[in-house]
CSV table of C-alpha atoms in Angstrom, one decimal:
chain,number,residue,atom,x,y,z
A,1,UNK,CA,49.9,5.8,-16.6
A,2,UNK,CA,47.5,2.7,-17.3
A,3,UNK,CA,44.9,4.6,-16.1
A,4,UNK,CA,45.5,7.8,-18.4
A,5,UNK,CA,45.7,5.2,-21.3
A,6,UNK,CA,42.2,3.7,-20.0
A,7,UNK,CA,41.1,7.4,-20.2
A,8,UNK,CA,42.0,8.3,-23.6
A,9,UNK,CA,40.4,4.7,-24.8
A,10,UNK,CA,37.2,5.5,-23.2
A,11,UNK,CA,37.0,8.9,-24.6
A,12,UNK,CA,37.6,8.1,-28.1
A,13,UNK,CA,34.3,5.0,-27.2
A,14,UNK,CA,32.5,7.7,-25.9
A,15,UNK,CA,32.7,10.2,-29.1
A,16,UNK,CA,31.2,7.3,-31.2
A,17,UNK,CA,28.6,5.9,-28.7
A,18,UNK,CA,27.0,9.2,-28.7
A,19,UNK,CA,27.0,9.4,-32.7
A,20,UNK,CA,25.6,5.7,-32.7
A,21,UNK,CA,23.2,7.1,-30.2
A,22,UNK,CA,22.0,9.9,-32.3
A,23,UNK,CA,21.8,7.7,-35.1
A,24,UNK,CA,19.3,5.7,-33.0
A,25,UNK,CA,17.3,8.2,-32.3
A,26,UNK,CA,16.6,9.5,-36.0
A,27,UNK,CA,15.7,6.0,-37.0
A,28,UNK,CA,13.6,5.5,-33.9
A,29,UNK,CA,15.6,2.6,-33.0
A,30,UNK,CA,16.0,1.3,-29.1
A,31,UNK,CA,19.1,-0.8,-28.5
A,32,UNK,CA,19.7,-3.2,-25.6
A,33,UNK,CA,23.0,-4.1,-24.6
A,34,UNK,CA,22.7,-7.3,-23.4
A,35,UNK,CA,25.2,-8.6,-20.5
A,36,UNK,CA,26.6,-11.4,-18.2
A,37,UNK,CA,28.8,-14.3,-17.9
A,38,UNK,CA,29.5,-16.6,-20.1
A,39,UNK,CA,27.1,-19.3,-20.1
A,40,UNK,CA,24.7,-17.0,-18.1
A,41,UNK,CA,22.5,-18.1,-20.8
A,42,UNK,CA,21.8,-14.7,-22.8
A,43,UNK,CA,21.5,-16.7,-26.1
A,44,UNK,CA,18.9,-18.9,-24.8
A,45,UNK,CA,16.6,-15.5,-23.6
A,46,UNK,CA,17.4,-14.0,-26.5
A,47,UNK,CA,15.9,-17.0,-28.9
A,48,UNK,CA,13.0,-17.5,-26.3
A,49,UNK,CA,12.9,-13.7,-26.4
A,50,UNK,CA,12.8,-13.6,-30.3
A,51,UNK,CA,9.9,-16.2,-30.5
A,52,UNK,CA,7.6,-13.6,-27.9
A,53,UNK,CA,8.3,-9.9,-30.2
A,54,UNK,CA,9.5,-10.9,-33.8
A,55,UNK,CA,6.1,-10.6,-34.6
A,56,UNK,CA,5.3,-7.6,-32.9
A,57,UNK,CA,8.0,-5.8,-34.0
A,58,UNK,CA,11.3,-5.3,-36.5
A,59,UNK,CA,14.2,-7.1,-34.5
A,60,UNK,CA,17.3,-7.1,-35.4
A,61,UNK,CA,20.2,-9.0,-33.4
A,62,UNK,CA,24.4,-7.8,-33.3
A,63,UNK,CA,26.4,-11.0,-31.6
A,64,UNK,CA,29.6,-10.1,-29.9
A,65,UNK,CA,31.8,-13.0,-29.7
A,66,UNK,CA,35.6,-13.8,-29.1
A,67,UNK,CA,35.4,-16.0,-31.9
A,68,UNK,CA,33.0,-18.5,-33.6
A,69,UNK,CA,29.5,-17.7,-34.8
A,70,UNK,CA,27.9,-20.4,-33.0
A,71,UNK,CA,25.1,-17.9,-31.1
A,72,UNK,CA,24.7,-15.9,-34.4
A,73,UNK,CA,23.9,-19.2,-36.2
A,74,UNK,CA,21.4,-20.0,-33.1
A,75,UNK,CA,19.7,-16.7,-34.1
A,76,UNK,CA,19.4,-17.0,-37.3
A,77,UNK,CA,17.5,-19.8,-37.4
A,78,UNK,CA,14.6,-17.5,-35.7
A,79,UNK,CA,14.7,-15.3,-39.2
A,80,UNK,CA,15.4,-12.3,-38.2
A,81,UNK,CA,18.4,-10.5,-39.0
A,82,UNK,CA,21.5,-10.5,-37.4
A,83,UNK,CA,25.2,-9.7,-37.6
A,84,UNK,CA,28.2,-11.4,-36.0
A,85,UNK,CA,31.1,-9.4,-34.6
A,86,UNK,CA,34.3,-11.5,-33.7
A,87,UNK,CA,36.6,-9.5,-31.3
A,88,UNK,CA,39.3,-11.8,-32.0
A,89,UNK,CA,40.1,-11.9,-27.9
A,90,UNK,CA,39.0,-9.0,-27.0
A,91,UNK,CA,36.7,-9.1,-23.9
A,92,UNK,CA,33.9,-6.6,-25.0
A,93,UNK,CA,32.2,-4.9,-27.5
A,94,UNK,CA,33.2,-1.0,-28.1
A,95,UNK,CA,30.6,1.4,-29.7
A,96,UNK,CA,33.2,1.5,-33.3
A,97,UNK,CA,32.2,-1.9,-33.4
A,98,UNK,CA,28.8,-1.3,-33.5
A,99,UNK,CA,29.1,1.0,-35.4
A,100,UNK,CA,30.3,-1.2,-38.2
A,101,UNK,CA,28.1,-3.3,-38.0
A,102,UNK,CA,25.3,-1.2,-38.6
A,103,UNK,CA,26.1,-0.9,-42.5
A,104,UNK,CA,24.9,-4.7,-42.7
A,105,UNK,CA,21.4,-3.7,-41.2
A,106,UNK,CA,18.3,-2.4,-42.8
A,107,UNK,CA,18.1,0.0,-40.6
A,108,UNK,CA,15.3,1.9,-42.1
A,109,UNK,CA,12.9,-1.3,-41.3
A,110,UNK,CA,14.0,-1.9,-37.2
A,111,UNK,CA,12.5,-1.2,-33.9
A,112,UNK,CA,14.6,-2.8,-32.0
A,113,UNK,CA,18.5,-3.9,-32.0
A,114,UNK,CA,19.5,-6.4,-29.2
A,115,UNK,CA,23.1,-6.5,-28.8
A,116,UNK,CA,24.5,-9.5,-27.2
A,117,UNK,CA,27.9,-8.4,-25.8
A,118,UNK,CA,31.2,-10.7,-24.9
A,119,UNK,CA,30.0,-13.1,-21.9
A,120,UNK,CA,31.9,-11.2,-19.7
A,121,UNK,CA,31.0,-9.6,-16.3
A,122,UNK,CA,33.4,-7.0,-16.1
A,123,UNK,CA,34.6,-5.1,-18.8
A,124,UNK,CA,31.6,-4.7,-20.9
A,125,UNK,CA,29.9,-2.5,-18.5
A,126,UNK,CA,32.7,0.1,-19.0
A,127,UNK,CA,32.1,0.6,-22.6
A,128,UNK,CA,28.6,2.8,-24.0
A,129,UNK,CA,27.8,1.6,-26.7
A,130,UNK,CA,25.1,4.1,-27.7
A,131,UNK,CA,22.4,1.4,-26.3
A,132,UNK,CA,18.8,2.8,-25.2
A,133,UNK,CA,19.5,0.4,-22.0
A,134,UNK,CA,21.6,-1.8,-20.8
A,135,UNK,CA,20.7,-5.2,-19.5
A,136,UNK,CA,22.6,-8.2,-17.3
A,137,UNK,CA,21.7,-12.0,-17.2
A,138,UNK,CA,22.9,-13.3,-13.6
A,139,UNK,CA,22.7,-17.2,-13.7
A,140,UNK,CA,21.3,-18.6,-10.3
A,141,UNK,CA,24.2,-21.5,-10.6
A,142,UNK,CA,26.9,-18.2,-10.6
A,143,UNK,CA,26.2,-17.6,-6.9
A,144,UNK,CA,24.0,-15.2,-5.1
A,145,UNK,CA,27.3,-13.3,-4.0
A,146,UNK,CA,27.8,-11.8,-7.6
A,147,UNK,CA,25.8,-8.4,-7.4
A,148,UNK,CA,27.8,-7.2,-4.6
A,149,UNK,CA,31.3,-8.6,-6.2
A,150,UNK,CA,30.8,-7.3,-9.5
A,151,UNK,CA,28.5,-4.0,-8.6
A,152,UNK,CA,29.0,-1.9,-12.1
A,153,UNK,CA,27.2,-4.3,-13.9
A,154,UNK,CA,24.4,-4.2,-11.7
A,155,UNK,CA,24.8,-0.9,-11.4
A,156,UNK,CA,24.8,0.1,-15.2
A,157,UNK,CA,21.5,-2.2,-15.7
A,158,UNK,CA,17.8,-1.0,-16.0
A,159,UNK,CA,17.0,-5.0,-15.4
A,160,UNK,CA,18.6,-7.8,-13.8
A,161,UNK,CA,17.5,-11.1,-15.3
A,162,UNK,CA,17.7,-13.8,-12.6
A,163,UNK,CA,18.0,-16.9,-15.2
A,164,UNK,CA,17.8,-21.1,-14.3
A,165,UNK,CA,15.4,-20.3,-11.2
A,166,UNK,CA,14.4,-23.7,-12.0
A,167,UNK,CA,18.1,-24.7,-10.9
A,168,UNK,CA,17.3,-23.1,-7.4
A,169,UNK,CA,16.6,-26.4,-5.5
A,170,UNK,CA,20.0,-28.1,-7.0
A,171,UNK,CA,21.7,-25.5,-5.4
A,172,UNK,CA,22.9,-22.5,-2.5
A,173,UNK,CA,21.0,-19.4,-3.8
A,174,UNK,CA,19.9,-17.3,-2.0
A,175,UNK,CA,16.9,-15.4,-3.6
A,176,UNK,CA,16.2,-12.8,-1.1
A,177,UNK,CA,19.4,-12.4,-0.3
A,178,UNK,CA,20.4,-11.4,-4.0
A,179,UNK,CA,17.3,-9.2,-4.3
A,180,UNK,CA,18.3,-7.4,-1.5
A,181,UNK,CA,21.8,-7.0,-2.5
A,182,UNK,CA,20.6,-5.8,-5.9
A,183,UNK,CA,18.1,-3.2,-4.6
A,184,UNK,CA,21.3,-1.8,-2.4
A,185,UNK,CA,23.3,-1.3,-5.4
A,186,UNK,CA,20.8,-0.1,-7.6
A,187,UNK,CA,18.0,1.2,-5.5
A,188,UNK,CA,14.4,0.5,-8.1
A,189,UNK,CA,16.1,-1.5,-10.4
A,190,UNK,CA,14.0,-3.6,-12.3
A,191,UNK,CA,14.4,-7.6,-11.7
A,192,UNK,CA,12.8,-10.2,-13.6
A,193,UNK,CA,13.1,-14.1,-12.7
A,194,UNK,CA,13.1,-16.6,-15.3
A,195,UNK,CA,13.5,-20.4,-16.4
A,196,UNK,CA,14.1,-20.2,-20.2
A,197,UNK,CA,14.3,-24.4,-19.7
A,198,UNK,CA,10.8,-24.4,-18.4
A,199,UNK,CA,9.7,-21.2,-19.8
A,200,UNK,CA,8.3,-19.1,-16.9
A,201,UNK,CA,8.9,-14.9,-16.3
A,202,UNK,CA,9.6,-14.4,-20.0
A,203,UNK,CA,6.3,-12.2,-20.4
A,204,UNK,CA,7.9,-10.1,-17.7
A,205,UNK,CA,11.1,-9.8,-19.5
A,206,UNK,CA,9.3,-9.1,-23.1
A,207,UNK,CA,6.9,-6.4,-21.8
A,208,UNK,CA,9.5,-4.6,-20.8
A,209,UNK,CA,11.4,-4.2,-23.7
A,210,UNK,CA,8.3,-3.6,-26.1
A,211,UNK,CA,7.0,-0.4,-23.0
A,212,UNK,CA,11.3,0.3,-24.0
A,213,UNK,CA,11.1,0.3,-27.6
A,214,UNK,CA,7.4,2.0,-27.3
A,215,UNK,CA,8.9,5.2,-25.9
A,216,UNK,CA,11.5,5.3,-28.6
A,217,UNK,CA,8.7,5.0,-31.2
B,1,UNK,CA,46.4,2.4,-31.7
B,2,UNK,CA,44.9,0.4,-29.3
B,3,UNK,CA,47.0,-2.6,-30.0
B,4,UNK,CA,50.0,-0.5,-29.6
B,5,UNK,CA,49.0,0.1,-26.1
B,6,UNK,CA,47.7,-3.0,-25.2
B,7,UNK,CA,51.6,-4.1,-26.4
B,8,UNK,CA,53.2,-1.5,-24.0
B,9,UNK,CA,50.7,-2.8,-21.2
B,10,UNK,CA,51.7,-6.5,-21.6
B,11,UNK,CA,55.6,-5.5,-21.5
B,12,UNK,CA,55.4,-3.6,-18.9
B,13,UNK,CA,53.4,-6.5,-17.1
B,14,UNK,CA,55.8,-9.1,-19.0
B,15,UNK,CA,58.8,-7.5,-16.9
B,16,UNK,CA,57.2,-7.9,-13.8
B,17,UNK,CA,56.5,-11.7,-13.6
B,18,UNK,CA,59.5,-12.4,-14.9
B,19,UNK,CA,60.8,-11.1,-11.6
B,20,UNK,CA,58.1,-12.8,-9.7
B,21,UNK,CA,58.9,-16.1,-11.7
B,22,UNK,CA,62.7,-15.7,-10.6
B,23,UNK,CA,61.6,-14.8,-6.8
B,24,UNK,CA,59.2,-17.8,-6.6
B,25,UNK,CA,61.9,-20.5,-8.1
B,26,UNK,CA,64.9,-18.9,-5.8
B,27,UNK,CA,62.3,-19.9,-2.6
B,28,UNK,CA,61.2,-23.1,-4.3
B,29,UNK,CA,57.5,-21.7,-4.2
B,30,UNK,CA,55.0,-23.5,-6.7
B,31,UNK,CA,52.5,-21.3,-7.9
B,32,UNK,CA,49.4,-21.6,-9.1
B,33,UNK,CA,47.2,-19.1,-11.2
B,34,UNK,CA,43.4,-20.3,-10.5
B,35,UNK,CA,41.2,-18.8,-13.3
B,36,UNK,CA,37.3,-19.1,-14.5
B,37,UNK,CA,34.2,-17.3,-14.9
B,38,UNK,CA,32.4,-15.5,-12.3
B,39,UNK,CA,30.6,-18.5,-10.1
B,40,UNK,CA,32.3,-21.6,-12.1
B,41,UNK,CA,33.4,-22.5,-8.4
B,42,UNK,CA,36.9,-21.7,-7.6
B,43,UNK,CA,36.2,-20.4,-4.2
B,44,UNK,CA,34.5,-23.4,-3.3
B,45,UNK,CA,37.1,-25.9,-5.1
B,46,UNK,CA,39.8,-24.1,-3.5
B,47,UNK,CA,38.5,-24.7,0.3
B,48,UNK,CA,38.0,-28.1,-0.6
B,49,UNK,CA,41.5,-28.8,-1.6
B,50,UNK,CA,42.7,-27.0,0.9
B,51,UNK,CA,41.3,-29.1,3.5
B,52,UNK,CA,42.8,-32.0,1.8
B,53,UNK,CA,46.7,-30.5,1.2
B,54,UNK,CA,47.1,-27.7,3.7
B,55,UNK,CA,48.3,-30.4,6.3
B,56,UNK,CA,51.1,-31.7,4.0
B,57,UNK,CA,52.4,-28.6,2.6
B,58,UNK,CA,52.2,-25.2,3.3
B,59,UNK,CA,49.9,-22.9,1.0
B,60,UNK,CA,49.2,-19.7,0.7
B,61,UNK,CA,46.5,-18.2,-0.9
B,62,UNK,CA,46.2,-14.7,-3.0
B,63,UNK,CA,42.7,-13.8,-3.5
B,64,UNK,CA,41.5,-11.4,-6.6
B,65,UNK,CA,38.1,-9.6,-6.8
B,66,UNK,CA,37.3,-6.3,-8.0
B,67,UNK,CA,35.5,-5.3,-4.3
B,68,UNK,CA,34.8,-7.0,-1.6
B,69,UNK,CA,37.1,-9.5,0.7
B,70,UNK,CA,34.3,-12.3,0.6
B,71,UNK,CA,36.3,-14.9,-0.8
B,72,UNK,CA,39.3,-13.8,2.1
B,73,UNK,CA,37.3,-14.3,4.4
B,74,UNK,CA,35.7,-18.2,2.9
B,75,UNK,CA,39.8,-19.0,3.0
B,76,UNK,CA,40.7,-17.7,6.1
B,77,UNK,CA,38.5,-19.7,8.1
B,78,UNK,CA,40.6,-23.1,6.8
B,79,UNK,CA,43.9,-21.4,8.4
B,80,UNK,CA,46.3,-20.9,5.5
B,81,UNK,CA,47.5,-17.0,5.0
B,82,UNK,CA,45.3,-15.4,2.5
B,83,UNK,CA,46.1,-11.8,0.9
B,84,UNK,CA,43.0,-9.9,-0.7
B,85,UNK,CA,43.7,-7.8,-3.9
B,86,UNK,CA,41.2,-5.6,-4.6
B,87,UNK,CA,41.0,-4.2,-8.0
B,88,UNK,CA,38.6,-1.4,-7.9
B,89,UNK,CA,37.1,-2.9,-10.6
B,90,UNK,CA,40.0,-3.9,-13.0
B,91,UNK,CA,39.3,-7.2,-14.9
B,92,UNK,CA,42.4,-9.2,-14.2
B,93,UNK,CA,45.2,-9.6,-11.8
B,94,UNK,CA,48.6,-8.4,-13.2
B,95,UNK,CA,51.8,-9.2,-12.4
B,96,UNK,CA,53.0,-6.0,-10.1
B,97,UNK,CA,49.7,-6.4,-8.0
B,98,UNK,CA,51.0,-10.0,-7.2
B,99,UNK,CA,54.4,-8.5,-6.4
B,100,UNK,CA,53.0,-6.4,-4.2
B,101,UNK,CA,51.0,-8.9,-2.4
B,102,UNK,CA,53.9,-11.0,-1.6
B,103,UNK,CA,55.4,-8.4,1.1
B,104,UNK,CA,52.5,-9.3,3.2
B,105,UNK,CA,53.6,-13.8,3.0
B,106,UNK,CA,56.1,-15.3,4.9
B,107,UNK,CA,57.9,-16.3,1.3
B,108,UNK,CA,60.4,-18.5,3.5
B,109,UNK,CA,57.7,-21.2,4.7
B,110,UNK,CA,55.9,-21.7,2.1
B,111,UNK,CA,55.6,-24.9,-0.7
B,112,UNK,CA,52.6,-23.5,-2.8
B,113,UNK,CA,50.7,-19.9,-3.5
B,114,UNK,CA,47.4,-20.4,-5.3
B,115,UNK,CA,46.5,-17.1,-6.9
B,116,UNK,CA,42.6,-16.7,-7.1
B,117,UNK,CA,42.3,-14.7,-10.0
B,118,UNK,CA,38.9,-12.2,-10.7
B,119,UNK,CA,36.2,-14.2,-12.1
B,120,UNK,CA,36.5,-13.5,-15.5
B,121,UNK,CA,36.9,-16.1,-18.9
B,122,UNK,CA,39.0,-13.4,-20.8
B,123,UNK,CA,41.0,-11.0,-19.7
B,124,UNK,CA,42.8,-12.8,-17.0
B,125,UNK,CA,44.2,-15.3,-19.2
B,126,UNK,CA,46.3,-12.7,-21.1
B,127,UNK,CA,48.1,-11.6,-18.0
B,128,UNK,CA,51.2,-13.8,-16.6
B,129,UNK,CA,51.7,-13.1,-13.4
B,130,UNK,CA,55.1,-15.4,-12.7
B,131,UNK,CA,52.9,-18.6,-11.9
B,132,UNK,CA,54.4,-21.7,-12.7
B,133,UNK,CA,51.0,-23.1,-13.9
B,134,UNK,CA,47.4,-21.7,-15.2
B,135,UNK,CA,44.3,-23.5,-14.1
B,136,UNK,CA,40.7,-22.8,-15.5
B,137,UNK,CA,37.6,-24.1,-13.3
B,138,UNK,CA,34.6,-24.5,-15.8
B,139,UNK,CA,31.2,-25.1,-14.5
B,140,UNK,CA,28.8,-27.4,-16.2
B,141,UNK,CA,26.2,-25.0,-16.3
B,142,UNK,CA,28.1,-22.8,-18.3
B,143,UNK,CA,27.0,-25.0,-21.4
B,144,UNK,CA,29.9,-27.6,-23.4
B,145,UNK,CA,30.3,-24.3,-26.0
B,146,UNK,CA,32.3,-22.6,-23.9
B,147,UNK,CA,35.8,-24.2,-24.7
B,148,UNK,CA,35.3,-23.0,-28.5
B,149,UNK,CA,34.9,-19.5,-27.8
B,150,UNK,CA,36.7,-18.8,-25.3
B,151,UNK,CA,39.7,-21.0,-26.3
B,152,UNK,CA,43.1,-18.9,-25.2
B,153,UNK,CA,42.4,-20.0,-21.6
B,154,UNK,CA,41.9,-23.3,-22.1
B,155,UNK,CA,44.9,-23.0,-24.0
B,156,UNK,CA,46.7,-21.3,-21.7
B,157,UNK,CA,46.1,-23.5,-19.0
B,158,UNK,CA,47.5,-27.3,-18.1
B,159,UNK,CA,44.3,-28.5,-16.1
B,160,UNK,CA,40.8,-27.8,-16.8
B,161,UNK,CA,38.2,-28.4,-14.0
B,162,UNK,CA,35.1,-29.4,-15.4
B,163,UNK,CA,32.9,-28.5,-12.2
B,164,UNK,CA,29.7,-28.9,-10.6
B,165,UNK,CA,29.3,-32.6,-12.5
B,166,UNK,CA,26.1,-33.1,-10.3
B,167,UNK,CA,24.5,-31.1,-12.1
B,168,UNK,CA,24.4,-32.7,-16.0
B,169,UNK,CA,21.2,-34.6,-15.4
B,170,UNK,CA,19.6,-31.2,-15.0
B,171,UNK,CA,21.4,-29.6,-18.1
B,172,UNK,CA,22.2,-30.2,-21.5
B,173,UNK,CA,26.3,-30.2,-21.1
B,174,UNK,CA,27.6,-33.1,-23.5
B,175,UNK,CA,30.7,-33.9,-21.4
B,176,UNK,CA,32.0,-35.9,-24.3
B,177,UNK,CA,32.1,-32.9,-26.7
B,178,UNK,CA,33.5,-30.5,-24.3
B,179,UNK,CA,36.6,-33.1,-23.8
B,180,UNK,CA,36.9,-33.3,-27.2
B,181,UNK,CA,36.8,-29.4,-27.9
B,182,UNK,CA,39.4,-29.3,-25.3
B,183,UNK,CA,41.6,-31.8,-26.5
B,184,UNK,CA,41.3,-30.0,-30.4
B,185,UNK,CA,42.5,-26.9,-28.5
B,186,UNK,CA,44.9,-28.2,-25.9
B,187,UNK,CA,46.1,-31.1,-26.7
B,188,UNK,CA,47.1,-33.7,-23.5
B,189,UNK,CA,45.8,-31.1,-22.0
B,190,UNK,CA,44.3,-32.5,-18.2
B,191,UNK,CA,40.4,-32.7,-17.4
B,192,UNK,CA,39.6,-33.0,-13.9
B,193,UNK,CA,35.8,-34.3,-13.4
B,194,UNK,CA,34.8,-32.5,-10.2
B,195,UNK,CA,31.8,-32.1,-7.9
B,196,UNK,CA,32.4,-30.1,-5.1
B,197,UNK,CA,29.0,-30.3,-3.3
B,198,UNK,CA,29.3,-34.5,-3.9
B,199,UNK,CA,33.2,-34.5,-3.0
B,200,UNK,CA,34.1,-36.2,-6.0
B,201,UNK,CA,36.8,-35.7,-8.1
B,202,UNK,CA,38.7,-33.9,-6.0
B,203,UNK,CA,41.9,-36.2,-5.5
B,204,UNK,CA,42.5,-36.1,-8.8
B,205,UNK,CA,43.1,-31.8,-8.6
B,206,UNK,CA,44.8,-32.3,-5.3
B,207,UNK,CA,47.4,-35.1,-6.7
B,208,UNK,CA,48.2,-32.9,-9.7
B,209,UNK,CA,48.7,-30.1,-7.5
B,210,UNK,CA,51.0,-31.8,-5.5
B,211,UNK,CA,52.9,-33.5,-8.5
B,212,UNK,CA,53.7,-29.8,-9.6
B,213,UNK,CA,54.6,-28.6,-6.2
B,214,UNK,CA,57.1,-31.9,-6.1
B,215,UNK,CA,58.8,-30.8,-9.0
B,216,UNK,CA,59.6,-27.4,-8.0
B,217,UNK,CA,60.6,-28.2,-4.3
């Protein structure tokens, strides 16, 4: 029975995603939905993300958060615009949701819409959101056993972000162990390593969202 | 709609532990639900206090993860019984998986089951599973924001391990904010300082532990 519920919710997701998706589309917007745990450290990418592109291109940002607007108030400071959804305890972000928040953004005037989704490594995977392409943020201090413990994720994302590689030393990781297991579950994924503390890979990470947002152009 | 659902779910689920909470009191079983994000430590915490407490009571340990029987296998080798639960992906451990697991203990020798639940911050926290206690394990480099949005496990729970201490030099984590978010939403709530790497810290967990499994015995 729960999974006939799960069903039904899904369905009723999946009919919006794929009007959000069209919508996209017209404008010539790409969306990233941007994943991982919390504290993974997507806010910090995204700012040191936002100081690379905001001048290249029209960004706009969509927080998902339980509660609080602490990472939407982080964003704004980089002026670009963004809106804050609380979920109110709930552990994702649902393509409705989007959807709503899309009447509070110009959206005649973007290139890009980053969605940061509940820090969360399950549930947000399950859940289109009428994104261009997904992304996940794997923290080096969450354990090089996570890609093969939490596969969807991994599964559902065109990059793997391998965040605090500076951290490597203070700790277990095992790099080309979690490569490896990566490439398993998503044979040719892309993966980019970065230190957003000391700044290194986030070219890597930048390029490919502007080649991303160039093909939607 | 969904919230009607989600109430049908958590009755259903509600039902269930109850029993469990009944069984485990009848056999004088202390239980404890063990939750956190993915890679906040608990595996490792929990073979650390089990090298310190499996000698003066008996434990048992119930291990939750969506694939895999990696963490099984990290328990096993310190010689308590350990069940795996896979979820196939589900976010959380309810309480009829639990119930199920329990046919494969020896309920009449035991003092103490610590439930592993998936790594998750959300989701698990909503689900009682008959435990006589919630713990959360929160790692350092999570970041100190972490208590303020994701505040119904922290609520939830009577202990918070604040984890991987050895690493603050190398982060930004202001340990005297995140006790006093903590405190604001849990008040006398208990904050165990742990490193597992270092070995400190870990008494602390192990006496609480113990003090609980006293009081049900």
């Amino acid at each position: 029975m729960k999974v006939e519920v799960m069903k039904n919710i899904l369905g009723a997701n999946d009919k919006i995603a794929e009007e959000n998706r069209r919508f996209f589309a017209e404008k010539k917007i790409c969306v990233m939905n941007l994943m991982g745990s919390p504290g993974s450290g997507k806010t910090t990418l995204l700012e040191k993300t936002l100081s690379k592109i905001s001048e290249k291109i029209k960004v706009a940002v969509i927080e998902g958060d339980l509660f609080t607007a602490k990472d939407a108030e982080r964003i704004e400071r980089h002026n670009v615009p963004v809106v804050q959804i609380n979920t109110s305890g709930g552990c994702h972000l649902d393509a409705p949701m989007i959807q709503k928040a899309l009447s509070s953004l110009d959206t005649d005037n973007l290139n890009l819409i980053i969605v940061e989704n509940v820090g969360n490594l399950v549930c947000p995977a399950e859940f289109d959101v009428g994104e261009n392409f997904k992304a996940v943020v794997l923290s080096i201090t969450e354990g090089d056993d996570k890609p093969l413990k939490y596969p969807l994720i991994f599964k559902e994302s065109e990059i793997v972000v391998l965040n605090k590689v500076d951290l490597i030393p203070f700790t277990n990781f095992n790099l080309d162990a979690a490569k490896e297991d990566l490439t398993t579950i998503h044979p040719g994924v892309k993966i980019s390593e970065i230190s957003c503390t000391k700044e290194t890979g986030l070219d890597d990470f930048c390029d490919f969202i502007l080649k991303k947002v160039n093909e939607v152009m």
